PDB file of C-alpha atoms in Angstrom:
ATOM      1  CA  MET G  13       8.920  -1.790   9.322  1.00  0.00           C
ATOM      2  CA  ILE G  14       7.444   1.203  11.150  1.00  0.00           C
ATOM      3  CA  ALA G  15       9.959   3.574  12.656  1.00  0.00           C
ATOM      4  CA  ALA G  16      10.303   7.288  13.170  1.00  0.00           C
ATOM      5  CA  MET G  17      11.307   9.063   9.970  1.00  0.00           C
ATOM      6  CA  LYS G  18      11.365  12.681  11.048  1.00  0.00           C
ATOM      7  CA  ASP G  19      15.017  12.981  10.075  1.00  0.00           C
ATOM      8  CA  LEU G  20      14.422  11.960   6.443  1.00  0.00           C
ATOM      9  CA  GLU G  21      14.972  14.417   3.654  1.00  0.00           C
ATOM     10  CA  VAL G  22      11.749  16.090   2.552  1.00  0.00           C
ATOM     11  CA  ASN G  23      11.049  17.047  -1.052  1.00  0.00           C
ATOM     12  CA  PRO G  24      10.023  20.650  -1.724  1.00  0.00           C
ATOM     13  CA  PRO G  25       6.266  21.067  -2.285  1.00  0.00           C
ATOM     14  CA  ARG G  26       5.130  21.274  -5.892  1.00  0.00           C
ATOM     15  CA  ARG G  27       1.666  21.981  -7.266  1.00  0.00           C
ATOM     16  CA  SER G  28       0.230  21.358 -10.709  1.00  0.00           C
ATOM     17  CA  ASN G  29      -2.572  23.336 -12.304  1.00  0.00           C
ATOM     18  CA  TRP G  30      -5.152  20.747 -11.185  1.00  0.00           C
ATOM     19  CA  GLN G  31      -8.565  22.159 -10.372  1.00  0.00           C
ATOM     20  CA  LYS G  32     -11.627  20.427  -9.018  1.00  0.00           C
ATOM     21  CA  GLU G  33     -14.536  20.224 -11.452  1.00  0.00           C
ATOM     22  CA  ASP G  34     -17.899  21.167  -9.980  1.00  0.00           C
ATOM     23  CA  GLY G  35     -20.322  18.301  -9.498  1.00  0.00           C
ATOM     24  CA  VAL G  36     -17.752  15.547 -10.127  1.00  0.00           C
ATOM     25  CA  LYS G  37     -17.370  12.610  -7.750  1.00  0.00           C
ATOM     26  CA  TYR G  38     -13.689  11.696  -7.863  1.00  0.00           C
ATOM     27  CA  LEU G  39     -12.067   8.328  -7.281  1.00  0.00           C
ATOM     28  CA  VAL G  40      -9.575   9.099  -4.503  1.00  0.00           C
ATOM     29  CA  ALA G  41      -6.998   6.408  -3.731  1.00  0.00           C
ATOM     30  CA  ILE G  42      -5.179   6.889  -0.430  1.00  0.00           C
ATOM     31  CA  ASP G  43      -2.240   4.966   0.988  1.00  0.00           C
ATOM     32  CA  ILE G  44      -2.152   4.339   4.751  1.00  0.00           C
ATOM     33  CA  ASP G  45       1.345   4.201   6.235  1.00  0.00           C
ATOM     34  CA  GLY G  46       3.271   7.393   5.629  1.00  0.00           C
ATOM     35  CA  THR G  47       0.164   9.050   4.188  1.00  0.00           C
ATOM     36  CA  LEU G  48      -2.880   8.726   6.453  1.00  0.00           C
ATOM     37  CA  VAL G  49      -0.877   7.624   9.487  1.00  0.00           C
ATOM     38  CA  ASN G  50       2.668   8.475  10.474  1.00  0.00           C
ATOM     39  CA  HIS G  51       5.408   5.919  10.909  1.00  0.00           C
ATOM     40  CA  ASP G  52       4.471   5.401  14.542  1.00  0.00           C
ATOM     41  CA  GLY G  53       1.021   4.319  13.357  1.00  0.00           C
ATOM     42  CA  ALA G  54      -0.887   7.414  14.532  1.00  0.00           C
ATOM     43  CA  MET G  55      -3.462   9.397  12.540  1.00  0.00           C
ATOM     44  CA  SER G  56      -3.803  13.066  13.475  1.00  0.00           C
ATOM     45  CA  GLU G  57      -7.223  14.603  14.105  1.00  0.00           C
ATOM     46  CA  ALA G  58      -6.721  16.962  11.158  1.00  0.00           C
ATOM     47  CA  VAL G  59      -6.122  14.041   8.794  1.00  0.00           C
ATOM     48  CA  LYS G  60      -9.055  12.077  10.192  1.00  0.00           C
ATOM     49  CA  GLU G  61     -11.424  15.035   9.837  1.00  0.00           C
ATOM     50  CA  ALA G  62     -10.297  15.786   6.264  1.00  0.00           C
ATOM     51  CA  ALA G  63     -10.661  12.145   5.187  1.00  0.00           C
ATOM     52  CA  GLN G  64     -14.078  11.867   6.793  1.00  0.00           C
ATOM     53  CA  ALA G  65     -15.173  15.053   5.027  1.00  0.00           C
ATOM     54  CA  VAL G  66     -14.138  13.687   1.626  1.00  0.00           C
ATOM     55  CA  VAL G  67     -16.064  10.473   2.325  1.00  0.00           C
ATOM     56  CA  ALA G  68     -19.109  12.480   3.454  1.00  0.00           C
ATOM     57  CA  ALA G  69     -18.914  14.584   0.276  1.00  0.00           C
ATOM     58  CA  GLY G  70     -19.635  11.436  -1.730  1.00  0.00           C
ATOM     59  CA  HIS G  71     -16.296  10.918  -3.442  1.00  0.00           C
ATOM     60  CA  HIS G  72     -15.226   7.336  -4.137  1.00  0.00           C
ATOM     61  CA  VAL G  73     -12.515   7.008  -1.488  1.00  0.00           C
ATOM     62  CA  VAL G  74     -10.454   3.832  -1.868  1.00  0.00           C
ATOM     63  CA  ILE G  75      -8.008   2.937   0.899  1.00  0.00           C
ATOM     64  CA  SER G  76      -5.092   1.439  -1.019  1.00  0.00           C
ATOM     65  CA  THR G  77      -2.361  -0.181   1.015  1.00  0.00           C
ATOM     66  CA  GLY G  78       0.261  -2.859   1.334  1.00  0.00           C
ATOM     67  CA  ARG G  79      -1.312  -3.914   4.631  1.00  0.00           C
ATOM     68  CA  SER G  80      -3.306  -7.102   4.813  1.00  0.00           C
ATOM     69  CA  MET G  81      -7.087  -6.999   4.996  1.00  0.00           C
ATOM     70  CA  GLY G  82      -7.145  -7.304   8.786  1.00  0.00           C
ATOM     71  CA  ALA G  83      -4.975  -4.221   9.229  1.00  0.00           C
ATOM     72  CA  THR G  84      -6.808  -2.253   6.517  1.00  0.00           C
ATOM     73  CA  LEU G  85     -10.353  -2.493   7.848  1.00  0.00           C
ATOM     74  CA  PRO G  86      -9.724  -0.443  11.044  1.00  0.00           C
ATOM     75  CA  ILE G  87      -8.553   2.467   8.874  1.00  0.00           C
ATOM     76  CA  VAL G  88     -11.633   2.095   6.659  1.00  0.00           C
ATOM     77  CA  ASN G  89     -13.754   2.491   9.794  1.00  0.00           C
ATOM     78  CA  MET G  90     -11.654   5.358  11.100  1.00  0.00           C
ATOM     79  CA  VAL G  91     -12.235   7.513   8.021  1.00  0.00           C
ATOM     80  CA  GLY G  92     -15.984   6.860   8.113  1.00  0.00           C
ATOM     81  CA  MET G  93     -16.387   4.557   5.116  1.00  0.00           C
ATOM     82  CA  THR G  94     -19.585   2.503   5.332  1.00  0.00           C
ATOM     83  CA  ARG G  95     -19.711   1.778   1.593  1.00  0.00           C
ATOM     84  CA  GLY G  96     -17.107   1.698  -1.136  1.00  0.00           C
ATOM     85  CA  TYR G  97     -13.875  -0.172  -1.784  1.00  0.00           C
ATOM     86  CA  ALA G  98     -10.513  -0.906  -0.248  1.00  0.00           C
ATOM     87  CA  ILE G  99      -7.377  -2.476  -1.666  1.00  0.00           C
ATOM     88  CA  SER G 100      -5.015  -4.433   0.557  1.00  0.00           C
ATOM     89  CA  SER G 101      -1.843  -6.474   0.058  1.00  0.00           C
ATOM     90  CA  ASN G 102      -0.619  -4.060  -2.644  1.00  0.00           C
ATOM     91  CA  GLY G 103      -3.475  -4.950  -4.973  1.00  0.00           C
ATOM     92  CA  GLY G 104      -3.665  -8.625  -4.074  1.00  0.00           C
ATOM     93  CA  VAL G 105      -7.056  -8.280  -2.382  1.00  0.00           C
ATOM     94  CA  THR G 106      -9.933  -5.974  -3.355  1.00  0.00           C
ATOM     95  CA  LEU G 107     -12.739  -5.447  -0.846  1.00  0.00           C
ATOM     96  CA  GLU G 108     -16.200  -4.002  -1.232  1.00  0.00           C
ATOM     97  CA  ILE G 109     -17.379  -2.227   1.896  1.00  0.00           C
ATOM     98  CA  ASP G 110     -21.083  -2.954   2.315  1.00  0.00           C
ATOM     99  CA  PRO G 111     -23.099  -2.939   5.570  1.00  0.00           C
ATOM    100  CA  ALA G 112     -25.346  -5.659   4.128  1.00  0.00           C
ATOM    101  CA  ALA G 113     -22.404  -8.061   3.770  1.00  0.00           C
ATOM    102  CA  GLN G 114     -21.190 -10.349   6.533  1.00  0.00           C
ATOM    103  CA  ASP G 115     -18.802  -8.373   8.773  1.00  0.00           C
ATOM    104  CA  GLY G 116     -19.544  -5.293   6.650  1.00  0.00           C
ATOM    105  CA  HIS G 117     -17.392  -6.255   3.661  1.00  0.00           C
ATOM    106  CA  ARG G 118     -16.919  -8.838   0.944  1.00  0.00           C
ATOM    107  CA  ILE G 119     -13.896  -9.903  -1.088  1.00  0.00           C
ATOM    108  CA  LEU G 120     -14.325  -9.008  -4.756  1.00  0.00           C
ATOM    109  CA  ASP G 121     -10.955 -10.202  -5.956  1.00  0.00           C
ATOM    110  CA  ARG G 122      -7.980 -12.103  -4.586  1.00  0.00           C
ATOM    111  CA  VAL G 123      -4.945 -12.619  -6.819  1.00  0.00           C
ATOM    112  CA  CYS G 124      -2.625 -15.449  -5.835  1.00  0.00           C
ATOM    113  CA  PHE G 125       0.742 -16.673  -7.107  1.00  0.00           C
ATOM    114  CA  ASP G 126       3.221 -19.478  -6.503  1.00  0.00           C
ATOM    115  CA  PRO G 127       5.848 -18.048  -4.103  1.00  0.00           C
ATOM    116  CA  SER G 128       8.006 -21.164  -3.793  1.00  0.00           C
ATOM    117  CA  HIS G 129      10.738 -20.179  -6.255  1.00  0.00           C
ATOM    118  CA  ALA G 130      11.064 -16.635  -4.912  1.00  0.00           C
ATOM    119  CA  ILE G 131      11.261 -17.828  -1.304  1.00  0.00           C
ATOM    120  CA  THR G 132      13.805 -20.518  -2.173  1.00  0.00           C
ATOM    121  CA  MET G 133      16.043 -17.986  -3.935  1.00  0.00           C
ATOM    122  CA  ILE G 134      15.747 -15.453  -1.124  1.00  0.00           C
ATOM    123  CA  LYS G 135      16.455 -18.138   1.465  1.00  0.00           C
ATOM    124  CA  LYS G 136      19.732 -18.924  -0.292  1.00  0.00           C
ATOM    125  CA  ARG G 137      20.810 -15.292  -0.728  1.00  0.00           C
ATOM    126  CA  LEU G 138      19.492 -13.930   2.597  1.00  0.00           C
ATOM    127  CA  PRO G 139      19.435 -16.920   4.959  1.00  0.00           C
ATOM    128  CA  GLU G 140      18.842 -14.788   8.061  1.00  0.00           C
ATOM    129  CA  ALA G 141      16.043 -12.652   6.631  1.00  0.00           C
ATOM    130  CA  SER G 142      12.621 -12.886   8.241  1.00  0.00           C
ATOM    131  CA  LEU G 143       9.685 -13.918   6.060  1.00  0.00           C
ATOM    132  CA  ALA G 144       5.916 -13.659   6.167  1.00  0.00           C
ATOM    133  CA  LEU G 145       3.373 -15.118   3.764  1.00  0.00           C
ATOM    134  CA  GLU G 146      -0.292 -14.187   3.460  1.00  0.00           C
ATOM    135  CA  ALA G 147      -2.164 -17.276   2.293  1.00  0.00           C
ATOM    136  CA  PRO G 148      -5.312 -17.200   0.107  1.00  0.00           C
ATOM    137  CA  ASP G 149      -7.517 -17.920   3.135  1.00  0.00           C
ATOM    138  CA  GLY G 150      -6.083 -14.923   5.006  1.00  0.00           C
ATOM    139  CA  THR G 151      -3.808 -16.922   7.307  1.00  0.00           C
ATOM    140  CA  VAL G 152      -0.433 -15.274   7.833  1.00  0.00           C
ATOM    141  CA  TYR G 153       2.574 -17.570   8.177  1.00  0.00           C
ATOM    142  CA  ALA G 154       5.828 -16.103   9.438  1.00  0.00           C
ATOM    143  CA  THR G 155       9.273 -17.064  10.623  1.00  0.00           C
ATOM    144  CA  GLU G 156      10.065 -16.763  14.318  1.00  0.00           C
ATOM    145  CA  ASN G 157      12.002 -13.534  13.855  1.00  0.00           C
ATOM    146  CA  PHE G 158       9.305 -11.693  11.887  1.00  0.00           C
ATOM    147  CA  GLU G 159       7.771  -8.729  13.717  1.00  0.00           C
ATOM    148  CA  ASP G 160       5.281  -6.351  12.132  1.00  0.00           C
ATOM    149  CA  TRP G 161       1.676  -5.339  12.772  1.00  0.00           C
ATOM    150  CA  SER G 162       0.725  -4.444   9.188  1.00  0.00           C
ATOM    151  CA  PHE G 163      -0.843  -7.893   8.757  1.00  0.00           C
ATOM    152  CA  GLY G 164      -3.406  -7.244  11.470  1.00  0.00           C
ATOM    153  CA  ALA G 165      -3.455 -10.892  12.499  1.00  0.00           C
ATOM    154  CA  ASN G 166      -1.664 -13.342  14.726  1.00  0.00           C
ATOM    155  CA  THR G 167       0.939 -15.144  12.679  1.00  0.00           C
ATOM    156  CA  VAL G 168       1.356 -18.892  12.446  1.00  0.00           C
ATOM    157  CA  LYS G 169       5.023 -19.750  12.837  1.00  0.00           C
ATOM    158  CA  ARG G 170       6.714 -21.655  10.031  1.00  0.00           C
ATOM    159  CA  THR G 171      10.320 -22.251   9.025  1.00  0.00           C
ATOM    160  CA  ARG G 172      11.757 -20.831   5.804  1.00  0.00           C
ATOM    161  CA  THR G 173      11.873 -24.349   4.374  1.00  0.00           C
ATOM    162  CA  GLU G 174       8.189 -24.943   5.167  1.00  0.00           C
ATOM    163  CA  MET G 175       7.237 -21.629   3.593  1.00  0.00           C
ATOM    164  CA  ALA G 176       9.279 -22.392   0.465  1.00  0.00           C
ATOM    165  CA  ALA G 177       7.127 -25.519   0.024  1.00  0.00           C
ATOM    166  CA  MET G 178       3.872 -23.518  -0.087  1.00  0.00           C
ATOM    167  CA  ASP G 179       2.449 -23.160  -3.569  1.00  0.00           C
ATOM    168  CA  SER G 180       0.011 -20.267  -3.194  1.00  0.00           C
ATOM    169  CA  ALA G 181       0.168 -16.812  -1.622  1.00  0.00           C
ATOM    170  CA  VAL G 182      -1.410 -13.385  -1.910  1.00  0.00           C
ATOM    171  CA  ARG G 183       1.627 -11.564  -0.571  1.00  0.00           C
ATOM    172  CA  VAL G 184       5.106 -12.389   0.680  1.00  0.00           C
ATOM    173  CA  VAL G 185       7.173 -10.007   2.803  1.00  0.00           C
ATOM    174  CA  VAL G 186      10.922 -10.197   3.339  1.00  0.00           C
ATOM    175  CA  SER G 187      12.594  -8.142   6.061  1.00  0.00           C
ATOM    176  CA  SER G 188      16.262  -7.923   6.982  1.00  0.00           C
ATOM    177  CA  PRO G 189      16.652  -5.304   9.746  1.00  0.00           C
ATOM    178  CA  THR G 190      20.331  -6.113  10.274  1.00  0.00           C
ATOM    179  CA  GLN G 191      21.158  -4.855   6.766  1.00  0.00           C
ATOM    180  CA  THR G 192      21.290  -1.312   5.466  1.00  0.00           C
ATOM    181  CA  PRO G 193      18.603  -0.478   2.878  1.00  0.00           C
ATOM    182  CA  ASP G 194      21.244  -0.210   0.142  1.00  0.00           C
ATOM    183  CA  ASP G 195      22.817  -3.582   0.973  1.00  0.00           C
ATOM    184  CA  PHE G 196      19.365  -5.154   1.099  1.00  0.00           C
ATOM    185  CA  LYS G 197      18.422  -3.724  -2.309  1.00  0.00           C
ATOM    186  CA  ARG G 198      21.614  -5.059  -3.857  1.00  0.00           C
ATOM    187  CA  ALA G 199      20.949  -8.494  -2.381  1.00  0.00           C
ATOM    188  CA  ILE G 200      17.390  -8.546  -3.714  1.00  0.00           C
ATOM    189  CA  TYR G 201      18.464  -7.440  -7.183  1.00  0.00           C
ATOM    190  CA  ASP G 202      21.143 -10.153  -7.142  1.00  0.00           C
ATOM    191  CA  VAL G 203      18.457 -12.745  -6.430  1.00  0.00           C
ATOM    192  CA  GLY G 204      16.877 -11.974  -9.812  1.00  0.00           C
ATOM    193  CA  LEU G 205      13.194 -12.466  -9.007  1.00  0.00           C
ATOM    194  CA  HIS G 206      11.155 -13.429 -12.071  1.00  0.00           C
ATOM    195  CA  GLY G 207       7.455 -13.999 -12.663  1.00  0.00           C
ATOM    196  CA  VAL G 208       6.380 -11.860  -9.696  1.00  0.00           C
ATOM    197  CA  ASN G 209       5.832  -8.174  -8.971  1.00  0.00           C
ATOM    198  CA  TYR G 210       7.921  -6.740  -6.150  1.00  0.00           C
ATOM    199  CA  ALA G 211       8.739  -3.442  -4.482  1.00  0.00           C
ATOM    200  CA  VAL G 212      11.632  -2.701  -2.133  1.00  0.00           C
ATOM    201  CA  GLY G 213      10.648  -0.325   0.656  1.00  0.00           C
ATOM    202  CA  TRP G 214      12.450   2.604   2.257  1.00  0.00           C
ATOM    203  CA  SER G 215      13.977   0.188   4.749  1.00  0.00           C
ATOM    204  CA  ALA G 216      15.285  -3.358   4.302  1.00  0.00           C
ATOM    205  CA  TRP G 217      11.780  -4.511   3.372  1.00  0.00           C
ATOM    206  CA  LEU G 218      10.419  -6.286   0.305  1.00  0.00           C
ATOM    207  CA  ASP G 219       6.828  -6.910  -0.812  1.00  0.00           C
ATOM    208  CA  ILE G 220       6.176  -9.635  -3.400  1.00  0.00           C
ATOM    209  CA  ALA G 221       2.895 -10.091  -5.275  1.00  0.00           C
ATOM    210  CA  ALA G 222       1.637 -11.840  -8.391  1.00  0.00           C
ATOM    211  CA  HIS G 223       3.062 -10.667 -11.693  1.00  0.00           C
ATOM    212  CA  GLY G 224       1.211  -7.592 -12.961  1.00  0.00           C
ATOM    213  CA  VAL G 225      -0.496  -6.959  -9.631  1.00  0.00           C
ATOM    214  CA  SER G 226      -0.183  -3.557  -8.017  1.00  0.00           C
ATOM    215  CA  LYS G 227      -2.373  -0.989  -6.352  1.00  0.00           C
ATOM    216  CA  ALA G 228      -2.875   0.542  -9.798  1.00  0.00           C
ATOM    217  CA  SER G 229      -4.097  -2.696 -11.391  1.00  0.00           C
ATOM    218  CA  ALA G 230      -6.733  -3.091  -8.679  1.00  0.00           C
ATOM    219  CA  LEU G 231      -7.704   0.588  -8.860  1.00  0.00           C
ATOM    220  CA  GLU G 232      -8.258   0.365 -12.591  1.00  0.00           C
ATOM    221  CA  GLN G 233     -10.753  -2.446 -12.048  1.00  0.00           C
ATOM    222  CA  ILE G 234     -12.600  -0.332  -9.469  1.00  0.00           C
ATOM    223  CA  ARG G 235     -12.543   2.711 -11.759  1.00  0.00           C
ATOM    224  CA  ARG G 236     -14.164   0.709 -14.532  1.00  0.00           C
ATOM    225  CA  ARG G 237     -16.683  -0.809 -12.146  1.00  0.00           C
ATOM    226  CA  LEU G 238     -17.716   2.693 -11.029  1.00  0.00           C
ATOM    227  CA  SER G 239     -17.516   4.174 -14.563  1.00  0.00           C
ATOM    228  CA  VAL G 240     -15.305   7.023 -13.329  1.00  0.00           C
ATOM    229  CA  ASP G 241     -13.616   9.052 -16.057  1.00  0.00           C
ATOM    230  CA  PRO G 242      -9.806   8.567 -15.919  1.00  0.00           C
ATOM    231  CA  ARG G 243      -9.497  12.367 -15.656  1.00  0.00           C
ATOM    232  CA  HIS G 244     -11.290  12.229 -12.328  1.00  0.00           C
ATOM    233  CA  THR G 245      -8.802  10.115 -10.418  1.00  0.00           C
ATOM    234  CA  VAL G 246      -6.551  11.192  -7.547  1.00  0.00           C
ATOM    235  CA  ALA G 247      -3.965   9.096  -5.704  1.00  0.00           C
ATOM    236  CA  VAL G 248      -1.784   9.958  -2.721  1.00  0.00           C
ATOM    237  CA  GLY G 249       1.123   7.870  -1.438  1.00  0.00           C
ATOM    238  CA  ASP G 250       4.699   7.920  -0.244  1.00  0.00           C
ATOM    239  CA  GLY G 251       6.449   4.666  -1.115  1.00  0.00           C
ATOM    240  CA  TYR G 252       7.823   2.551  -3.925  1.00  0.00           C
ATOM    241  CA  ASN G 253       4.694   0.394  -3.771  1.00  0.00           C
ATOM    242  CA  ASP G 254       2.732   3.564  -4.635  1.00  0.00           C
ATOM    243  CA  LYS G 255       4.691   4.196  -7.818  1.00  0.00           C
ATOM    244  CA  GLU G 256       2.209   2.609 -10.238  1.00  0.00           C
ATOM    245  CA  MET G 257      -0.768   4.122  -8.409  1.00  0.00           C
ATOM    246  CA  ILE G 258       0.642   7.657  -8.519  1.00  0.00           C
ATOM    247  CA  HIS G 259       1.458   7.262 -12.206  1.00  0.00           C
ATOM    248  CA  TRP G 260      -2.026   5.818 -12.886  1.00  0.00           C
ATOM    249  CA  ALA G 261      -3.963   8.746 -11.421  1.00  0.00           C
ATOM    250  CA  ALA G 262      -4.715  11.926 -13.325  1.00  0.00           C
ATOM    251  CA  ARG G 263      -3.547  13.724 -10.188  1.00  0.00           C
ATOM    252  CA  GLY G 264      -0.813  11.658  -8.580  1.00  0.00           C
ATOM    253  CA  VAL G 265       0.387  13.158  -5.316  1.00  0.00           C
ATOM    254  CA  ALA G 266       3.579  12.210  -3.493  1.00  0.00           C
ATOM    255  CA  MET G 267       3.965  12.875   0.210  1.00  0.00           C
ATOM    256  CA  GLY G 268       6.872  15.131   1.103  1.00  0.00           C
ATOM    257  CA  GLN G 269       9.018  12.333   2.528  1.00  0.00           C
ATOM    258  CA  ALA G 270       8.580  10.107  -0.545  1.00  0.00           C
ATOM    259  CA  PRO G 271      11.761   8.921  -2.297  1.00  0.00           C
ATOM    260  CA  ALA G 272      12.956  11.371  -4.926  1.00  0.00           C
ATOM    261  CA  GLU G 273      12.072   8.882  -7.679  1.00  0.00           C
ATOM    262  CA  ILE G 274       8.436   8.811  -6.556  1.00  0.00           C
ATOM    263  CA  ALA G 275       8.260  12.581  -6.128  1.00  0.00           C
ATOM    264  CA  ALA G 276       9.659  13.066  -9.630  1.00  0.00           C
ATOM    265  CA  LEU G 277       6.845  11.128 -11.333  1.00  0.00           C
ATOM    266  CA  ALA G 278       4.064  12.750  -9.289  1.00  0.00           C
ATOM    267  CA  THR G 279       2.039  15.663 -10.637  1.00  0.00           C
ATOM    268  CA  ASP G 280       2.073  17.202  -7.156  1.00  0.00           C
ATOM    269  CA  VAL G 281       4.243  16.959  -4.056  1.00  0.00           C
ATOM    270  CA  THR G 282       2.693  17.896  -0.730  1.00  0.00           C
ATOM    271  CA  GLY G 283       4.053  18.194   2.807  1.00  0.00           C
ATOM    272  CA  SER G 284       5.352  15.226   4.765  1.00  0.00           C
ATOM    273  CA  VAL G 285       3.180  12.947   6.855  1.00  0.00           C
ATOM    274  CA  TYR G 286       4.478  14.763   9.952  1.00  0.00           C
ATOM    275  CA  GLU G 287       3.083  17.982   8.493  1.00  0.00           C
ATOM    276  CA  ASP G 288      -0.307  16.390   7.711  1.00  0.00           C
ATOM    277  CA  GLY G 289       0.592  16.813   4.042  1.00  0.00           C
ATOM    278  CA  ILE G 290      -2.485  14.974   2.811  1.00  0.00           C
ATOM    279  CA  VAL G 291      -4.876  17.444   4.447  1.00  0.00           C
ATOM    280  CA  PRO G 292      -4.682  20.264   1.864  1.00  0.00           C
ATOM    281  CA  ILE G 293      -4.993  17.713  -0.955  1.00  0.00           C
ATOM    282  CA  LEU G 294      -8.162  16.300   0.563  1.00  0.00           C
ATOM    283  CA  ARG G 295      -9.615  19.721   1.344  1.00  0.00           C
ATOM    284  CA  GLU G 296      -9.293  20.704  -2.324  1.00  0.00           C
ATOM    285  CA  LEU G 297     -11.871  17.998  -3.068  1.00  0.00           C
ATOM    286  CA  LEU G 298     -14.497  19.674  -0.879  1.00  0.00           C
TER     287      LEU G 298
END
């Protein structure tokens, strides 16, 4: 999934009239890939320092990502979060970061769904596609040809038929690197997935979650838990799986390299991940 994107078209920066209110602790939702780290998986020192400063200032920073829990926690540590919340698997898993908990975190919510129908349909339409399934216990099952580190765990190999027989999952990923993104999108739309929530990525990549589950749905639960005013929410992301989150936030920020559709619904558009576009957004919270 992760590849250099420096040649992608970048949206022009756009700023709203948003202004920080004195004394307010904001809920700040931040995507990882394409936002905090570039598409080679590296986080610049400028981004790290800005994120750590926002955490130190006492804002409610929530790492909100499509990655699994195992690949999310290292980023939580990197930005200096010792307390707070993180969302993984596109809203499928909500974590509370707490040094008193075992391993420094506890699972507050895990939303599962029956993936069997979706996998069966995809297997028929895209028989060569690689699949991965994150089970409720955190185990990641994957076909032999699946390669990606966003799960943060060693995968247990399973055939497509075996995975289609599984009746519970937190997240399913479909990848078809031999297809162009446009051909892959057409194939997925032809499948006609029902009863699940899904987002097609910038490449031939598909995330599937339970119906109604997104980063935004998990963030809303955290917002209510923290009693944060909806006006005091900020979200930054770059992908189709950030669409609901960017729309949910009072200040929804799209990274410069985000698809035009995502940039269009954002209140603000910042520089690309290769320009450390998130840094000025974070600094405005200090």
